[in-house]
């Protein structure tokens, strides 16, 4: 949406008509509004809106003036006027366009909502209303059907699409035929009939209206598209919205189940296609929406059962249809249709062939034939459609002709773009989307028809997103090149430059390889490009030389352009490419980068470092898109390739669209299954809880929690509502490991044991923690029935309550961990985290089989939970493998760092992808594929030396440590027999003397390097055997490692070694979701197997990127062997990043599977205790996690720890919102589109950072966050100018955008909100949650108070912030650290100073700096060197931010998606060149 359409602060608080109305009637009034006058509704609100044709800007202003929440809904009652209803519908539609919460405001008055919704239904059928008004009502209805997860909405929508709508089928025979196809249909029909018969008269009227509503609406739509008098633009928009509604109804199984039958009965698709409206040239969107509706209508799914139809099912269904066609023809029209009766089924698929058979029928015969086949042949006389012979002929032809399947349509779509694809009309609509009209693209919503349906939608949308990004990049790069006409000829001269583009001349086609068998296009088309690199810098030349095989580059024909000519296309243009910034586009894949002599550049780099001093040209050997080449050849346009004059590359992280789209297309065409236990939940069908371990037959009866619990009291605290007893003679087991088993139905336990008073007893005793807390430690009353806190579903809890059964009782047992060896390195690493009860539930569920969804608010330790789940699975199921997925390298590395610290053998760890090099570990071990291979070989050398030492200690001559094979032989021939003899002797009944057993131990010499004495002098026999067992384990482990290394000795090629590591050796494999999508086909072909998938930050991973890791292996007997899926994330923080506003807001491409499962009601475990921020800081975002069941609390140590009790030195408050006025007369600025900056806030942020550094705050403890990429660039510029070279300051830990900092934390955060005219993208409260939750000890927010304070979505946080002054309060005379406590913030402080603005703070910092320098000079000291300050260094830069701006001083720009509050709004699309303000 255009920036100009959004209301500014001046609009909200100024002289705007609607602002004044709001102030007078609901914003400034003291009492809640309970009644709305008709004059106010009509004269002050409706008439001005209607006069200007309901402008978007006015509706947005009213929405921000809280007209829905403060006026329209509070004043609504059953007597509300139609204007009142229409205003409500308008604001609801506006909220939907802005992706804002829509239905939550109605939940407090469900009865009134029912009245409101039914009024909308009735008004929508009123043909007397203007079409544009009905369109707004239709948008509201469509929004409701997209929100069926809301119980209030679902209750009103369900009757409109129930089986009762089958009353409108054209005859009773058709209805009976449908009812006879499925027993459930008959049952539902009988239930609906009984309900109607039992209803009173008023209820019957309502039921008749509900079952006729969709039918009546459909007939009215048919009349509009056929009636000549109803052809206005408003009618066209209404029709587009109605088609959108039909597509939505057809795309979800619960609404499709009965609606599809009704639409087929109405012959809806033929009715639309044969209408004059469909035929008009200007109605392209209607035609595209009709094609989308057709795709859904005939999607291969059984409408009765919901099962996906196979190719065999579809073929059989078509054969049955044609069999009926021929039988009916033989029965009724044998003479005229004799040839049709004898025709083979294949010929009847052909449209023209079937038409030739039916052309012989006259009007009456055609009608009777269609009627006999079960088609509707008549329509009400009230509509303009007439059932003519030609119409019925089209009905029959459409019903029996062969249609293109969704698989065929996907195969035909190009993955590599051309100019026609980028400037296709449908793409143009998406680019200019403003919410006023629908789009002919599928949506990702609550449910999917089948797996293939989900994959088909994802492919279409992701392709649109990829092409959108490519188009923006290409246009911006061409713009930077500044193409002008060459004065010496017709060629193009480039007066500008871009790092991502170079000029080329006449690419040469050097080879066209013949098509493969059965194909028509060339299998490969090779071309050679010559690029001039003589005028570019060495660094830029290196970037071009670093192009890798399979990298995609774009070859363009860029004509000269007039400076005044637009560089982008207009939707209204007849030929979009006429106004494009380039004329032709062809895509190619890099094969080789060569020098002028044809030598591969990479080979040269391997042989010598550096570059020749005079390099003039590079030759790129590329592979052209063969499909585009074939089309060009057939169209006689082969000369296109000679006219290409620019080659453009993109950054690798943005240019992976081709393998990702290929992976999705392959999945769509291959029928990859989902685990049967997860299938229905994934599609959004059935019981949302059915994939939990409580509902699975293979759930584990007992679970080894290993070191999850620290002690017995930890167990008791973790199950506060369950009985716990020890399965031993002890009343409690002091130390882990712990094995827990849920026992049901054991009856009363006579005596529970207090954890404070343990008593020995012969029988197992129990402790009921709830009784102990209630003051009944002896438990002498009957055990109370207590609902399980972790493993019961709501249904089971209800059943237990009603049935009187006992709650689960937890039986705890333990075992002695095996001795792992005498060396310190043999000591197992143990968990030290005291997990909360919610975390324990998550760990239990994750270790069990099935689906686990963990909602982790900021600072609640979801990464610790994930690592403990991994640890438990790794040790409890040694034959299983774990796949770890995260949305970014940063998030994956954080998880991997904690995994490495666990008691996990490093040879079982593998990290795939390019982010492995950023792992910050205490060791130098590499966990990449080739790094692990090298590590294996290095480890093997050490282990073989140990084998030699072992052989020497035993006086066994020979080269036993020469290879893994000889070592294995040595172990089998010498070591194993020695151990056998030792254990045989030790197990003899007469061997009781420990000294004799020690003397018989054969490995004293080898273990002489272990801590001595190996066997203590006073050791018992049991102690000696335990120590010997540890030595045995040490040696067995040594030879086990050598056995696992042996394949790496045998395999010759590094690639084979790396693949073996992935498929056979590693047990914990980590990669990003993007890497999984890129490499999915390669990984599947290797035979990769895994049983467990764990995803970190799953709410930031798109649905398709979540699906692909579930399918990185071949099915076994039609089933994927997945046992566990663990999703950890937070749907109340950032969502997946999508550039296109249309795909984000309309199609829902930014939806994650995690968020959808939450919407579906899948049971989720909410971590409810944060340990990151001060309690006062956590209040700023804790309100986001308040639910009836839980709330976000603070762990005790964040209130008790001295670090959290101490105040922030020199700062009055630990958090504060600082109102930053205009600086030098300016607030926010936009030096280039969507590149928002605020110089005043940038100066303020840097000055505050300098002040903190002068007080002694470590630079590594301070981060500066901002909400826009332009502001990040500006702050970095100011820091570079003021702080980088000054050893007193240095650079902060990070200067990043908020989105890039999710998952990170810093002690002190300075946050710049940037906007001074409107709130912008922060209205998405998920981003506000991220911004407010990054700080541990201090948060200082810089912004414009009047902008953010009035925002409804942000009000809970700003109500807390605004309780404190909005000018920065400093405390003089303090240095870091300080003795002042945070509790002193509410008391008066004598040395408090107020900063009145940017200039004041800047001058104050200047004086402080000057005084500190002079003091150092007086004391004879010198300024510290920046190289010696460990806290002064380079700003944190993650893999997403290391781009040309940081390396070359360019600039970054945000998304050009037409929205100031885009999903990528704080990072945006990072551009290459350009200056900063």
Tab-separated table of N, CA and C in Angstrom, residues 206-287:
chain	number	residue	atom	x	y	z
A	206	UNK	N	-35.175	-19.538	10.049
A	206	UNK	CA	-33.728	-19.332	10.047
A	206	UNK	C	-33.007	-20.465	9.323
A	207	UNK	N	-33.421	-21.706	9.568
A	207	UNK	CA	-32.784	-22.853	8.928
A	207	UNK	C	-32.996	-22.833	7.414
A	208	UNK	N	-34.193	-22.415	6.986
A	208	UNK	CA	-34.435	-22.315	5.542
A	208	UNK	C	-33.524	-21.252	4.919
A	209	UNK	N	-33.371	-20.158	5.633
A	209	UNK	CA	-32.507	-19.090	5.124
A	209	UNK	C	-31.066	-19.583	5.005
A	210	UNK	N	-30.565	-20.307	6.008
A	210	UNK	CA	-29.176	-20.769	6.001
A	210	UNK	C	-28.915	-21.750	4.868
A	211	UNK	N	-29.845	-22.673	4.632
A	211	UNK	CA	-29.594	-23.662	3.595
A	211	UNK	C	-29.789	-23.098	2.199
A	212	UNK	N	-30.476	-21.963	2.087
A	212	UNK	CA	-30.685	-21.345	0.779
A	212	UNK	C	-29.735	-20.186	0.530
A	213	UNK	N	-28.955	-19.799	1.529
A	213	UNK	CA	-28.145	-18.568	1.422
A	213	UNK	C	-27.112	-18.667	0.300
A	214	UNK	N	-26.291	-19.692	0.309
A	214	UNK	CA	-25.247	-19.813	-0.705
A	214	UNK	C	-25.854	-20.026	-2.086
A	215	UNK	N	-26.922	-20.773	-2.158
A	215	UNK	CA	-27.597	-21.006	-3.438
A	215	UNK	C	-28.137	-19.700	-4.006
A	216	UNK	N	-28.775	-18.907	-3.161
A	216	UNK	CA	-29.322	-17.624	-3.617
A	216	UNK	C	-28.207	-16.678	-4.040
A	217	UNK	N	-27.129	-16.684	-3.281
A	217	UNK	CA	-25.993	-15.829	-3.619
A	217	UNK	C	-25.389	-16.248	-4.954
A	218	UNK	N	-25.346	-17.546	-5.182
A	218	UNK	CA	-24.791	-18.057	-6.442
A	218	UNK	C	-25.670	-17.673	-7.624
A	219	UNK	N	-26.985	-17.787	-7.453
A	219	UNK	CA	-27.890	-17.405	-8.540
A	219	UNK	C	-27.772	-15.924	-8.857
A	220	UNK	N	-27.609	-15.109	-7.836
A	220	UNK	CA	-27.445	-13.678	-8.074
A	220	UNK	C	-26.140	-13.398	-8.820
A	221	UNK	N	-25.104	-14.119	-8.470
A	221	UNK	CA	-23.833	-13.979	-9.179
A	221	UNK	C	-23.982	-14.371	-10.640
A	222	UNK	N	-24.698	-15.464	-10.890
A	222	UNK	CA	-24.923	-15.909	-12.274
A	222	UNK	C	-25.690	-14.843	-13.051
A	223	UNK	N	-26.662	-14.225	-12.398
A	223	UNK	CA	-27.430	-13.176	-13.074
A	223	UNK	C	-26.545	-11.977	-13.409
A	224	UNK	N	-25.638	-11.612	-12.505
A	224	UNK	CA	-24.759	-10.455	-12.737
A	224	UNK	C	-23.867	-10.682	-13.947
A	225	UNK	N	-23.275	-11.863	-14.043
A	225	UNK	CA	-22.315	-12.080	-15.126
A	225	UNK	C	-22.998	-12.306	-16.474
A	226	UNK	N	-24.323	-12.527	-16.461
A	226	UNK	CA	-25.041	-12.743	-17.726
A	226	UNK	C	-25.947	-11.581	-18.099
A	227	UNK	N	-26.310	-10.732	-17.143
A	227	UNK	CA	-27.253	-9.657	-17.422
A	227	UNK	C	-26.527	-8.461	-18.034
A	228	UNK	N	-26.955	-7.958	-19.174
A	228	UNK	CA	-26.295	-6.808	-19.805
A	228	UNK	C	-26.342	-5.554	-18.948
A	229	UNK	N	-27.382	-5.427	-18.107
A	229	UNK	CA	-27.534	-4.206	-17.311
A	229	UNK	C	-26.632	-4.169	-16.089
A	230	UNK	N	-25.937	-5.247	-15.819
A	230	UNK	CA	-25.116	-5.300	-14.591
A	230	UNK	C	-23.648	-5.521	-14.975
A	231	UNK	N	-23.098	-4.567	-15.698
A	231	UNK	CA	-21.737	-4.706	-16.210
A	231	UNK	C	-20.807	-3.595	-15.729
A	232	UNK	N	-21.160	-2.888	-14.685
A	232	UNK	CA	-20.316	-1.783	-14.215
A	232	UNK	C	-19.046	-2.318	-13.574
A	233	UNK	N	-18.125	-1.416	-13.329
A	233	UNK	CA	-16.876	-1.816	-12.668
A	233	UNK	C	-17.141	-2.310	-11.258
A	234	UNK	N	-18.144	-1.751	-10.589
A	234	UNK	CA	-18.492	-2.216	-9.242
A	234	UNK	C	-19.024	-3.644	-9.286
A	235	UNK	N	-19.828	-3.931	-10.317
A	235	UNK	CA	-20.305	-5.302	-10.456
A	235	UNK	C	-19.134	-6.253	-10.731
A	236	UNK	N	-18.191	-5.798	-11.526
A	236	UNK	CA	-17.030	-6.645	-11.817
A	236	UNK	C	-16.247	-6.940	-10.544
A	237	UNK	N	-16.032	-5.944	-9.714
A	237	UNK	CA	-15.305	-6.154	-8.453
A	237	UNK	C	-16.065	-7.112	-7.548
A	238	UNK	N	-17.399	-6.968	-7.520
A	238	UNK	CA	-18.209	-7.890	-6.724
A	238	UNK	C	-18.031	-9.320	-7.211
A	239	UNK	N	-18.045	-9.515	-8.509
A	239	UNK	CA	-17.884	-10.860	-9.064
A	239	UNK	C	-16.514	-11.432	-8.715
A	240	UNK	N	-15.503	-10.606	-8.767
A	240	UNK	CA	-14.163	-11.075	-8.398
A	240	UNK	C	-14.136	-11.538	-6.946
A	241	UNK	N	-14.767	-10.778	-6.076
A	241	UNK	CA	-14.795	-11.163	-4.662
A	241	UNK	C	-15.621	-12.427	-4.444
A	242	UNK	N	-16.698	-12.591	-5.215
A	242	UNK	CA	-17.497	-13.806	-5.058
A	242	UNK	C	-16.702	-15.024	-5.510
A	243	UNK	N	-15.966	-14.894	-6.585
A	243	UNK	CA	-15.110	-15.994	-7.024
A	243	UNK	C	-14.046	-16.303	-5.986
A	244	UNK	N	-13.524	-15.281	-5.328
A	244	UNK	CA	-12.567	-15.514	-4.240
A	244	UNK	C	-13.211	-16.339	-3.132
A	245	UNK	N	-14.458	-15.990	-2.785
A	245	UNK	CA	-15.165	-16.757	-1.760
A	245	UNK	C	-15.331	-18.206	-2.182
A	246	UNK	N	-15.726	-18.447	-3.428
A	246	UNK	CA	-15.899	-19.822	-3.891
A	246	UNK	C	-14.573	-20.581	-3.845
A	247	UNK	N	-13.495	-19.940	-4.233
A	247	UNK	CA	-12.176	-20.597	-4.170
A	247	UNK	C	-11.823	-20.963	-2.744
A	248	UNK	N	-12.115	-20.061	-1.809
A	248	UNK	CA	-11.821	-20.351	-0.409
A	248	UNK	C	-12.665	-21.512	0.105
A	249	UNK	N	-13.927	-21.540	-0.277
A	249	UNK	CA	-14.793	-22.637	0.154
A	249	UNK	C	-14.328	-23.967	-0.429
A	250	UNK	N	-13.865	-23.960	-1.660
A	250	UNK	CA	-13.431	-25.184	-2.322
A	250	UNK	C	-12.056	-25.646	-1.857
A	251	UNK	N	-11.282	-24.775	-1.224
A	251	UNK	CA	-9.905	-25.116	-0.875
A	251	UNK	C	-9.759	-25.707	0.522
A	252	UNK	N	-10.859	-25.807	1.281
A	252	UNK	CA	-10.802	-26.407	2.612
A	252	UNK	C	-11.844	-27.520	2.676
A	253	UNK	N	-11.422	-28.675	3.145
A	253	UNK	CA	-12.302	-29.837	3.078
A	253	UNK	C	-13.608	-29.660	3.845
A	254	UNK	N	-13.609	-29.117	5.067
A	254	UNK	CA	-14.888	-28.997	5.777
A	254	UNK	C	-15.905	-28.128	5.049
A	255	UNK	N	-15.471	-27.097	4.328
A	255	UNK	CA	-16.417	-26.269	3.579
A	255	UNK	C	-16.669	-26.822	2.183
A	256	UNK	N	-15.701	-27.516	1.630
A	256	UNK	CA	-15.815	-28.055	0.275
A	256	UNK	C	-16.755	-29.257	0.207
A	257	UNK	N	-16.851	-29.991	1.280
A	257	UNK	CA	-17.469	-31.311	1.263
A	257	UNK	C	-18.860	-31.293	0.640
A	258	UNK	N	-19.652	-30.263	0.953
A	258	UNK	CA	-21.005	-30.172	0.401
A	258	UNK	C	-21.109	-29.085	-0.662
A	259	UNK	N	-20.260	-28.073	-0.564
A	259	UNK	CA	-20.329	-26.967	-1.515
A	259	UNK	C	-19.946	-27.424	-2.921
A	260	UNK	N	-18.956	-28.299	-3.024
A	260	UNK	CA	-18.504	-28.732	-4.342
A	260	UNK	C	-19.633	-29.409	-5.115
A	261	UNK	N	-20.432	-30.182	-4.418
A	261	UNK	CA	-21.567	-30.843	-5.080
A	261	UNK	C	-22.573	-29.813	-5.586
A	262	UNK	N	-22.841	-28.784	-4.791
A	262	UNK	CA	-23.785	-27.753	-5.205
A	262	UNK	C	-23.270	-26.990	-6.419
A	263	UNK	N	-21.983	-26.633	-6.409
A	263	UNK	CA	-21.423	-25.876	-7.537
A	263	UNK	C	-21.419	-26.714	-8.811
A	264	UNK	N	-21.103	-27.993	-8.681
A	264	UNK	CA	-21.165	-28.856	-9.862
A	264	UNK	C	-22.594	-29.001	-10.357
A	265	UNK	N	-23.531	-29.057	-9.430
A	265	UNK	CA	-24.934	-29.156	-9.820
A	265	UNK	C	-25.368	-27.903	-10.579
A	266	UNK	N	-24.856	-26.746	-10.204
A	266	UNK	CA	-25.180	-25.498	-10.880
A	266	UNK	C	-24.398	-25.325	-12.179
A	267	UNK	N	-23.511	-26.275	-12.479
A	267	UNK	CA	-22.628	-26.147	-13.655
A	267	UNK	C	-21.864	-24.823	-13.606
A	268	UNK	N	-21.390	-24.477	-12.411
A	268	UNK	CA	-20.886	-23.128	-12.176
A	268	UNK	C	-19.748	-22.743	-13.106
A	269	UNK	N	-18.815	-23.645	-13.325
A	269	UNK	CA	-17.661	-23.300	-14.160
A	269	UNK	C	-18.080	-23.019	-15.600
A	270	UNK	N	-18.997	-23.817	-16.141
A	270	UNK	CA	-19.482	-23.581	-17.506
A	270	UNK	C	-20.304	-22.302	-17.549
A	271	UNK	N	-21.103	-22.075	-16.515
A	271	UNK	CA	-21.905	-20.853	-16.451
A	271	UNK	C	-21.003	-19.626	-16.526
A	272	UNK	N	-19.892	-19.664	-15.817
A	272	UNK	CA	-18.971	-18.525	-15.825
A	272	UNK	C	-18.296	-18.387	-17.180
A	273	UNK	N	-17.813	-19.500	-17.703
A	273	UNK	CA	-17.060	-19.452	-18.963
A	273	UNK	C	-17.908	-19.019	-20.139
A	274	UNK	N	-19.194	-19.293	-20.094
A	274	UNK	CA	-20.091	-18.939	-21.185
A	274	UNK	C	-20.727	-17.570	-20.999
A	275	UNK	N	-20.348	-16.858	-19.958
A	275	UNK	CA	-20.967	-15.557	-19.691
A	275	UNK	C	-20.286	-14.455	-20.489
A	276	UNK	N	-21.020	-13.394	-20.839
A	276	UNK	CA	-20.412	-12.243	-21.515
A	276	UNK	C	-19.321	-11.584	-20.676
A	277	UNK	N	-19.505	-11.586	-19.357
A	277	UNK	CA	-18.496	-10.973	-18.478
A	277	UNK	C	-17.164	-11.685	-18.607
A	278	UNK	N	-17.193	-12.985	-18.660
A	278	UNK	CA	-15.954	-13.769	-18.791
A	278	UNK	C	-15.245	-13.465	-20.102
A	279	UNK	N	-16.009	-13.182	-21.149
A	279	UNK	CA	-15.432	-13.008	-22.481
A	279	UNK	C	-14.810	-11.626	-22.676
A	280	UNK	N	-15.172	-10.654	-21.856
A	280	UNK	CA	-14.662	-9.306	-22.049
A	280	UNK	C	-13.161	-9.249	-21.773
A	281	UNK	N	-12.446	-8.508	-22.599
A	281	UNK	CA	-10.989	-8.435	-22.491
A	281	UNK	C	-10.536	-7.865	-21.152
A	282	UNK	N	-11.262	-6.899	-20.625
A	282	UNK	CA	-10.830	-6.228	-19.397
A	282	UNK	C	-11.020	-7.074	-18.146
A	283	UNK	N	-11.653	-8.229	-18.278
A	283	UNK	CA	-11.946	-9.066	-17.113
A	283	UNK	C	-10.959	-10.219	-16.993
A	284	UNK	N	-9.693	-9.944	-17.168
A	284	UNK	CA	-8.670	-10.980	-17.047
A	284	UNK	C	-8.605	-11.593	-15.670
A	285	UNK	N	-8.859	-10.805	-14.643
A	285	UNK	CA	-8.810	-11.344	-13.277
A	285	UNK	C	-9.932	-12.349	-13.061
A	286	UNK	N	-11.090	-12.078	-13.618
A	286	UNK	CA	-12.201	-13.041	-13.493
A	286	UNK	C	-11.834	-14.352	-14.180
A	287	UNK	N	-11.201	-14.270	-15.332
A	287	UNK	CA	-10.788	-15.502	-16.020
A	287	UNK	C	-9.749	-16.261	-15.200
